[in-house]
Short mmCIF file of N, CA and C in Angstrom, two decimals:
data_model
loop_
_atom_site.label_atom_id
_atom_site.label_comp_id
_atom_site.label_asym_id
_atom_site.label_seq_id
_atom_site.Cartn_x
_atom_site.Cartn_y
_atom_site.Cartn_z
N MET W 281 2.88 39.04 -0.20
CA MET W 281 2.41 37.64 -0.40
C MET W 281 3.14 37.20 -1.68
N ALA W 282 3.58 35.99 -1.62
CA ALA W 282 4.33 35.33 -2.83
C ALA W 282 3.18 35.06 -3.91
N ARG W 283 3.68 35.07 -5.17
CA ARG W 283 2.87 34.74 -6.36
C ARG W 283 2.82 33.25 -6.34
N TYR W 284 1.81 32.62 -6.67
CA TYR W 284 1.58 31.09 -6.77
C TYR W 284 0.96 30.63 -8.06
N GLU W 285 0.39 31.58 -8.78
CA GLU W 285 -0.52 31.22 -9.92
C GLU W 285 0.44 30.59 -11.06
N HIS W 286 1.71 30.88 -11.06
CA HIS W 286 2.60 30.47 -12.07
C HIS W 286 3.10 28.98 -11.69
N LEU W 287 2.96 28.61 -10.56
CA LEU W 287 3.51 27.25 -10.25
C LEU W 287 2.89 26.05 -10.89
N PRO W 288 3.61 25.35 -11.55
CA PRO W 288 2.98 23.97 -12.11
C PRO W 288 2.17 23.21 -11.16
N ILE W 289 2.82 22.99 -9.92
CA ILE W 289 2.23 22.19 -8.95
C ILE W 289 0.76 22.88 -8.48
N TYR W 290 0.72 24.09 -8.48
CA TYR W 290 -0.57 24.77 -8.12
C TYR W 290 -1.59 24.60 -9.24
N LYS W 291 -1.13 24.70 -10.39
CA LYS W 291 -2.04 24.47 -11.61
C LYS W 291 -2.54 23.09 -11.59
N GLN W 292 -1.72 22.07 -11.36
CA GLN W 292 -2.04 20.69 -11.35
C GLN W 292 -3.05 20.40 -10.23
N ALA W 293 -2.68 20.94 -9.02
CA ALA W 293 -3.56 20.71 -7.91
C ALA W 293 -4.98 21.36 -8.05
N MET W 294 -4.97 22.52 -8.65
CA MET W 294 -6.22 23.14 -8.98
C MET W 294 -7.04 22.25 -10.03
N ASP W 295 -6.41 21.77 -11.02
CA ASP W 295 -7.05 20.86 -11.95
C ASP W 295 -7.54 19.67 -11.20
N VAL W 296 -6.88 19.07 -10.20
CA VAL W 296 -7.47 17.93 -9.53
C VAL W 296 -8.68 18.31 -8.66
N ALA W 297 -8.59 19.52 -8.05
CA ALA W 297 -9.79 19.98 -7.28
C ALA W 297 -11.00 20.23 -8.14
N VAL W 298 -10.79 20.81 -9.34
CA VAL W 298 -11.92 20.94 -10.23
C VAL W 298 -12.45 19.59 -10.76
N HIS W 299 -11.54 18.76 -11.09
CA HIS W 299 -11.91 17.41 -11.47
C HIS W 299 -12.77 16.65 -10.45
N LEU W 300 -12.26 16.75 -9.17
CA LEU W 300 -12.98 15.98 -8.15
C LEU W 300 -14.43 16.58 -7.88
N GLU W 301 -14.53 17.97 -8.05
CA GLU W 301 -15.76 18.56 -7.89
C GLU W 301 -16.69 17.95 -8.94
N LYS W 302 -16.34 17.81 -10.13
CA LYS W 302 -17.18 17.25 -11.22
C LYS W 302 -17.46 15.75 -10.99
N VAL W 303 -16.37 14.95 -10.51
CA VAL W 303 -16.60 13.55 -10.38
C VAL W 303 -17.54 13.29 -9.21
N VAL W 304 -17.40 13.98 -8.19
CA VAL W 304 -18.21 13.78 -6.98
C VAL W 304 -19.63 14.09 -7.27
N ALA W 305 -19.86 15.06 -8.15
CA ALA W 305 -21.27 15.36 -8.53
C ALA W 305 -22.01 14.12 -9.07
N GLY W 306 -21.21 13.15 -9.70
CA GLY W 306 -21.73 11.89 -10.20
C GLY W 306 -21.89 10.73 -9.23
N PHE W 307 -21.39 10.93 -8.04
CA PHE W 307 -21.46 9.91 -6.97
C PHE W 307 -22.96 9.70 -6.53
N SER W 308 -23.22 8.61 -5.97
CA SER W 308 -24.56 8.40 -5.47
C SER W 308 -24.76 9.24 -4.31
N ARG W 309 -25.99 9.52 -3.87
CA ARG W 309 -26.18 10.40 -2.72
C ARG W 309 -25.62 9.96 -1.45
N TYR W 310 -25.46 8.70 -1.19
CA TYR W 310 -24.80 8.26 0.02
C TYR W 310 -23.24 8.66 -0.04
N HIS W 311 -22.62 8.40 -1.15
CA HIS W 311 -21.28 8.65 -1.27
C HIS W 311 -20.97 10.14 -1.51
N LYS W 312 -21.86 10.84 -2.05
CA LYS W 312 -21.70 12.28 -2.39
C LYS W 312 -21.49 13.06 -1.07
N TYR W 313 -22.27 12.75 -0.06
CA TYR W 313 -22.28 13.69 1.11
C TYR W 313 -21.36 13.14 2.21
N SER W 314 -20.79 11.96 1.96
CA SER W 314 -19.72 11.46 3.01
C SER W 314 -18.38 11.55 2.46
N LEU W 315 -18.13 10.51 1.61
CA LEU W 315 -16.80 10.34 0.96
C LEU W 315 -16.47 11.44 0.00
N GLY W 316 -17.55 11.88 -0.73
CA GLY W 316 -17.43 12.99 -1.81
C GLY W 316 -17.02 14.29 -0.97
N SER W 317 -17.67 14.54 0.11
CA SER W 317 -17.36 15.75 0.78
C SER W 317 -15.92 15.75 1.35
N ASP W 318 -15.48 14.63 1.73
CA ASP W 318 -14.07 14.53 2.27
C ASP W 318 -13.04 14.73 1.02
N LEU W 319 -13.38 14.05 -0.11
CA LEU W 319 -12.49 14.32 -1.21
C LEU W 319 -12.49 15.74 -1.59
N ARG W 320 -13.53 16.39 -1.71
CA ARG W 320 -13.59 17.84 -2.16
C ARG W 320 -12.81 18.66 -1.19
N GLN W 321 -13.01 18.45 0.11
CA GLN W 321 -12.41 19.29 1.12
C GLN W 321 -10.87 19.11 1.11
N LYS W 322 -10.43 17.80 1.01
CA LYS W 322 -8.99 17.42 1.04
C LYS W 322 -8.31 18.14 -0.19
N SER W 323 -8.97 18.16 -1.31
CA SER W 323 -8.39 18.69 -2.64
C SER W 323 -8.29 20.20 -2.37
N ARG W 324 -9.17 20.85 -1.72
CA ARG W 324 -9.06 22.29 -1.50
C ARG W 324 -7.94 22.59 -0.44
N ASP W 325 -7.97 21.69 0.47
CA ASP W 325 -6.88 21.91 1.57
C ASP W 325 -5.44 21.76 0.90
N ILE W 326 -5.22 20.91 -0.07
CA ILE W 326 -4.02 20.81 -0.82
C ILE W 326 -3.64 22.04 -1.49
N VAL W 327 -4.63 22.50 -2.19
CA VAL W 327 -4.35 23.76 -3.02
C VAL W 327 -3.87 24.86 -1.97
N ALA W 328 -4.59 25.05 -0.76
CA ALA W 328 -4.31 25.96 0.13
C ALA W 328 -2.83 25.74 0.72
N GLN W 329 -2.54 24.50 0.86
CA GLN W 329 -1.18 24.13 1.43
C GLN W 329 -0.13 24.53 0.58
N ILE W 330 -0.30 24.42 -0.77
CA ILE W 330 0.64 24.79 -1.86
C ILE W 330 0.91 26.27 -1.75
N ILE W 331 -0.15 27.03 -1.58
CA ILE W 331 -0.04 28.50 -1.41
C ILE W 331 0.72 28.85 -0.20
N ARG W 332 0.43 28.22 0.89
CA ARG W 332 1.13 28.41 2.21
C ARG W 332 2.64 28.02 2.05
N ALA W 333 2.96 26.91 1.38
CA ALA W 333 4.29 26.50 1.23
C ALA W 333 5.08 27.52 0.39
N ASN W 334 4.51 28.15 -0.61
CA ASN W 334 5.18 28.96 -1.53
C ASN W 334 5.41 30.41 -0.77
N ALA W 335 4.53 30.65 0.26
CA ALA W 335 4.84 31.92 0.88
C ALA W 335 5.70 31.79 1.99
N GLU W 336 6.07 30.60 2.43
CA GLU W 336 7.08 30.45 3.58
C GLU W 336 8.48 30.61 3.18
N HIS W 337 9.24 31.05 4.07
CA HIS W 337 10.73 31.19 3.74
C HIS W 337 11.34 29.74 3.85
N ASP W 338 11.03 29.09 4.85
CA ASP W 338 11.49 27.64 5.10
C ASP W 338 10.38 26.78 4.64
N LYS W 339 10.47 26.34 3.36
CA LYS W 339 9.34 25.57 2.67
C LYS W 339 9.29 24.14 3.06
N ALA W 340 10.37 23.55 3.57
CA ALA W 340 10.39 22.17 3.79
C ALA W 340 9.32 21.59 4.75
N PRO W 341 9.09 22.24 5.95
CA PRO W 341 7.97 21.73 6.80
C PRO W 341 6.65 21.78 6.13
N ALA W 342 6.39 22.80 5.39
CA ALA W 342 5.02 22.92 4.63
C ALA W 342 4.93 21.83 3.52
N LEU W 343 5.97 21.63 2.80
CA LEU W 343 6.07 20.64 1.84
C LEU W 343 5.90 19.16 2.33
N ARG W 344 6.48 18.99 3.59
CA ARG W 344 6.28 17.63 4.25
C ARG W 344 4.83 17.49 4.66
N ALA W 345 4.18 18.56 5.09
CA ALA W 345 2.81 18.52 5.58
C ALA W 345 1.96 18.27 4.21
N LEU W 346 2.35 18.84 3.17
CA LEU W 346 1.60 18.63 1.88
C LEU W 346 1.69 17.18 1.47
N ARG W 347 2.97 16.63 1.72
CA ARG W 347 3.10 15.12 1.37
C ARG W 347 2.10 14.25 2.13
N GLY W 348 1.94 14.57 3.34
CA GLY W 348 0.96 13.90 4.27
C GLY W 348 -0.52 14.02 3.76
N GLN W 349 -0.87 15.26 3.27
CA GLN W 349 -2.16 15.54 2.83
C GLN W 349 -2.36 14.87 1.55
N LEU W 350 -1.44 14.71 0.69
CA LEU W 350 -1.56 14.09 -0.60
C LEU W 350 -1.72 12.55 -0.34
N ASP W 351 -1.03 12.02 0.53
CA ASP W 351 -1.18 10.63 0.93
C ASP W 351 -2.68 10.35 1.42
N GLU W 352 -3.26 11.31 2.31
CA GLU W 352 -4.56 11.10 2.84
C GLU W 352 -5.60 11.19 1.62
N LEU W 353 -5.29 12.04 0.64
CA LEU W 353 -6.11 12.15 -0.51
C LEU W 353 -6.14 10.91 -1.39
N LEU W 354 -5.05 10.40 -1.53
CA LEU W 354 -4.86 9.09 -2.29
C LEU W 354 -5.66 8.01 -1.59
N ILE W 355 -5.61 7.93 -0.24
CA ILE W 355 -6.32 6.87 0.48
C ILE W 355 -7.79 7.04 0.42
N LEU W 356 -8.28 8.26 0.39
CA LEU W 356 -9.70 8.56 0.11
C LEU W 356 -10.18 8.17 -1.27
N ILE W 357 -9.33 8.46 -2.24
CA ILE W 357 -9.57 8.01 -3.58
C ILE W 357 -9.65 6.49 -3.78
N ARG W 358 -8.69 5.83 -3.16
CA ARG W 358 -8.75 4.34 -3.23
C ARG W 358 -10.04 3.81 -2.51
N LEU W 359 -10.36 4.32 -1.51
CA LEU W 359 -11.52 4.05 -0.65
C LEU W 359 -12.78 4.21 -1.48
N GLY W 360 -12.82 5.31 -2.36
CA GLY W 360 -13.86 5.51 -3.26
C GLY W 360 -13.95 4.46 -4.40
N LYS W 361 -12.81 4.04 -4.84
CA LYS W 361 -12.81 2.92 -5.72
C LYS W 361 -13.29 1.64 -5.15
N GLU W 362 -12.84 1.35 -3.91
CA GLU W 362 -13.33 0.02 -3.32
C GLU W 362 -14.86 0.04 -3.10
N VAL W 363 -15.39 1.23 -2.75
CA VAL W 363 -16.91 1.22 -2.47
C VAL W 363 -17.71 1.44 -3.72
N GLN W 364 -16.90 1.59 -4.87
CA GLN W 364 -17.40 1.76 -6.19
C GLN W 364 -18.30 3.04 -6.24
N ALA W 365 -17.71 4.15 -5.70
CA ALA W 365 -18.29 5.48 -5.73
C ALA W 365 -18.05 6.08 -7.17
N PHE W 366 -16.95 5.79 -7.72
CA PHE W 366 -16.48 6.35 -9.08
C PHE W 366 -17.56 5.74 -10.06
N LYS W 367 -18.00 6.58 -11.09
CA LYS W 367 -18.87 5.94 -12.08
C LYS W 367 -18.16 4.96 -13.01
N SER W 368 -16.85 5.21 -13.22
CA SER W 368 -16.10 4.34 -14.14
C SER W 368 -14.69 4.20 -13.61
N PHE W 369 -13.92 3.18 -14.05
CA PHE W 369 -12.60 2.99 -13.72
C PHE W 369 -11.72 4.10 -14.21
N ALA W 370 -12.12 4.62 -15.48
CA ALA W 370 -11.36 5.60 -16.17
C ALA W 370 -11.36 6.89 -15.23
N ALA W 371 -12.46 7.17 -14.65
CA ALA W 371 -12.57 8.44 -13.72
C ALA W 371 -11.59 8.24 -12.62
N TYR W 372 -11.50 7.03 -12.01
CA TYR W 372 -10.74 6.74 -10.88
C TYR W 372 -9.28 6.76 -11.34
N GLN W 373 -8.92 6.16 -12.54
CA GLN W 373 -7.50 6.17 -13.00
C GLN W 373 -6.98 7.51 -13.36
N PHE W 374 -7.84 8.39 -13.96
CA PHE W 374 -7.39 9.77 -14.23
C PHE W 374 -7.16 10.52 -13.03
N THR W 375 -7.98 10.34 -11.98
CA THR W 375 -7.84 11.11 -10.70
C THR W 375 -6.49 10.63 -10.06
N VAL W 376 -6.38 9.33 -9.99
CA VAL W 376 -5.05 8.92 -9.28
C VAL W 376 -3.83 9.37 -10.16
N GLU W 377 -3.86 9.44 -11.46
CA GLU W 377 -2.60 9.84 -12.25
C GLU W 377 -2.46 11.31 -12.00
N GLN W 378 -3.58 12.03 -11.83
CA GLN W 378 -3.26 13.59 -11.64
C GLN W 378 -2.79 13.76 -10.22
N VAL W 379 -3.27 13.11 -9.21
CA VAL W 379 -2.72 13.32 -7.93
C VAL W 379 -1.30 12.82 -7.79
N ALA W 380 -0.92 11.73 -8.47
CA ALA W 380 0.42 11.20 -8.57
C ALA W 380 1.33 12.23 -9.08
N SER W 381 0.87 12.89 -10.12
CA SER W 381 1.69 13.98 -10.65
C SER W 381 1.95 15.12 -9.76
N VAL W 382 0.96 15.48 -8.95
CA VAL W 382 1.21 16.57 -7.86
C VAL W 382 2.09 15.95 -6.93
N CYS W 383 1.98 14.57 -6.47
CA CYS W 383 3.00 14.05 -5.55
C CYS W 383 4.35 14.14 -6.11
N ARG W 384 4.67 13.82 -7.36
CA ARG W 384 5.98 13.94 -7.82
C ARG W 384 6.48 15.32 -7.98
N GLN W 385 5.73 16.25 -8.21
CA GLN W 385 6.10 17.67 -8.23
C GLN W 385 6.41 18.07 -6.82
N ASN W 386 5.65 17.68 -5.87
CA ASN W 386 5.92 18.05 -4.47
C ASN W 386 7.22 17.43 -4.00
N GLU W 387 7.57 16.20 -4.40
CA GLU W 387 8.84 15.64 -3.94
C GLU W 387 9.95 16.37 -4.72
N GLY W 388 9.83 16.61 -5.81
CA GLY W 388 10.94 17.37 -6.50
C GLY W 388 11.04 18.81 -5.84
N TRP W 389 10.06 19.42 -5.54
CA TRP W 389 10.22 20.79 -4.85
C TRP W 389 10.91 20.58 -3.48
N LEU W 390 10.43 19.58 -2.77
CA LEU W 390 11.06 19.24 -1.52
C LEU W 390 12.49 19.00 -1.62
N ARG W 391 12.90 18.27 -2.67
CA ARG W 391 14.31 17.97 -2.86
C ARG W 391 15.14 19.09 -3.15
N SER W 392 14.44 19.97 -3.89
CA SER W 392 15.23 21.29 -4.32
C SER W 392 15.37 22.11 -3.16
N VAL W 393 14.43 22.28 -2.23
CA VAL W 393 14.68 23.20 -1.08
C VAL W 393 15.49 22.49 0.00
N THR W 394 15.64 21.27 0.05
CA THR W 394 16.36 20.60 1.07
C THR W 394 17.91 20.37 0.73
N ALA W 395 18.14 20.57 -0.57
CA ALA W 395 19.54 20.34 -1.05
C ALA W 395 20.43 21.34 -0.40
N GLU W 396 21.66 20.90 -0.10
CA GLU W 396 22.57 21.81 0.45
C GLU W 396 22.99 22.96 -0.57
N PRO W 397 23.06 24.15 0.03
CA PRO W 397 23.42 25.28 -0.84
C PRO W 397 24.77 25.04 -1.47
N GLY W 398 24.88 25.26 -2.72
CA GLY W 398 26.21 25.28 -3.42
C GLY W 398 26.53 23.90 -3.88
N ALA W 399 25.94 22.85 -3.35
CA ALA W 399 26.14 21.48 -3.79
C ALA W 399 25.39 21.14 -5.11
N GLN W 400 26.05 20.75 -6.06
CA GLN W 400 25.29 20.48 -7.34
C GLN W 400 25.21 19.02 -7.47
N ARG W 401 24.09 18.59 -7.85
CA ARG W 401 23.80 17.10 -8.13
C ARG W 401 24.39 16.76 -9.46
N PRO W 402 24.96 15.67 -9.58
CA PRO W 402 25.44 15.23 -10.95
C PRO W 402 24.37 15.11 -11.96
N ARG W 403 24.69 15.55 -13.15
CA ARG W 403 23.64 15.33 -14.22
C ARG W 403 24.18 14.54 -15.30
N GLY W 404 23.40 14.01 -16.15
CA GLY W 404 23.77 13.19 -17.29
C GLY W 404 23.39 11.68 -17.12
N PRO W 405 23.81 10.82 -18.10
CA PRO W 405 23.43 9.51 -17.99
C PRO W 405 24.19 8.81 -16.89
N GLU W 406 25.39 9.29 -16.63
CA GLU W 406 26.22 8.60 -15.55
C GLU W 406 25.75 8.85 -14.10
N ALA W 407 24.94 9.90 -13.94
CA ALA W 407 24.59 10.34 -12.63
C ALA W 407 23.93 9.38 -11.71
N GLY W 408 23.11 8.56 -12.31
CA GLY W 408 22.33 7.49 -11.48
C GLY W 408 23.10 6.21 -11.29
N ARG W 409 24.15 6.06 -12.01
CA ARG W 409 24.89 4.71 -11.83
C ARG W 409 25.88 4.69 -10.75
N ARG W 410 25.90 3.70 -10.02
CA ARG W 410 26.90 3.47 -8.96
C ARG W 410 28.22 3.14 -9.53
N ARG W 411 29.32 3.54 -8.85
CA ARG W 411 30.64 3.11 -9.26
C ARG W 411 30.84 1.71 -8.96
N ARG W 412 31.27 0.87 -9.86
CA ARG W 412 31.51 -0.46 -9.56
C ARG W 412 32.77 -0.67 -8.76
N ARG W 413 32.65 -1.42 -7.71
CA ARG W 413 33.85 -1.63 -6.82
C ARG W 413 34.86 -2.63 -7.45
N SER W 414 36.12 -2.39 -7.34
CA SER W 414 37.05 -3.34 -7.91
C SER W 414 37.16 -4.52 -6.93
N ASP W 415 37.72 -5.53 -7.38
CA ASP W 415 37.92 -6.78 -6.53
C ASP W 415 38.81 -6.45 -5.30
N ALA W 416 39.71 -5.58 -5.48
CA ALA W 416 40.63 -5.21 -4.47
C ALA W 416 39.85 -4.57 -3.25
N GLU W 417 38.94 -3.68 -3.67
CA GLU W 417 38.09 -2.91 -2.68
C GLU W 417 37.18 -3.85 -1.93
N THR W 418 36.55 -4.84 -2.59
CA THR W 418 35.59 -5.71 -2.01
C THR W 418 36.25 -6.84 -1.16
N GLY W 419 37.49 -7.07 -1.45
CA GLY W 419 38.26 -8.11 -0.60
C GLY W 419 38.03 -9.61 -1.23
N ARG W 420 37.37 -9.62 -2.47
CA ARG W 420 37.21 -10.86 -3.14
C ARG W 420 38.50 -11.25 -3.94
N PRO W 421 38.83 -12.55 -3.98
CA PRO W 421 39.93 -12.94 -4.57
C PRO W 421 39.64 -12.79 -6.13
N THR W 422 40.66 -12.45 -6.92
CA THR W 422 40.58 -12.24 -8.29
C THR W 422 40.60 -13.61 -8.99
N ARG W 423 39.96 -13.76 -10.09
CA ARG W 423 39.97 -14.92 -10.97
C ARG W 423 41.25 -14.96 -11.77
N ALA W 424 41.76 -16.12 -11.79
CA ALA W 424 43.03 -16.31 -12.65
C ALA W 424 42.53 -16.97 -13.97
N ASP W 425 42.66 -16.15 -15.00
CA ASP W 425 42.15 -16.66 -16.34
C ASP W 425 43.14 -17.45 -17.01
#
């Protein structure tokens, strides 16, 4: 079995799960046993999916499934905000930021496993800039100054 404790995404997802356990404890009884239960279960499912993805040889399908689970968790969190289940906006904001961090890490991991072998992505400040097309390439007439 592959080691997963060292993965930053695992650590972050575990922090989210622990945080949600604590936050849900502060929900009202009505939300604690309905929405809170869903939040807690989905956060545990996400941790388990990270462990499964790390163990797979072809990680891309598992990481795409993780993407879907993270989206579902964000929807549940937003629903919790709308029904005012969170005690404070700060608790909601912190939760969303932590889940967004896990989402970014998942996307980076997915990008790294789906990149073509041997193909290097350009690095540096010029990597993200598009090459400007000359007037001759675009077919526009040149200005006579």
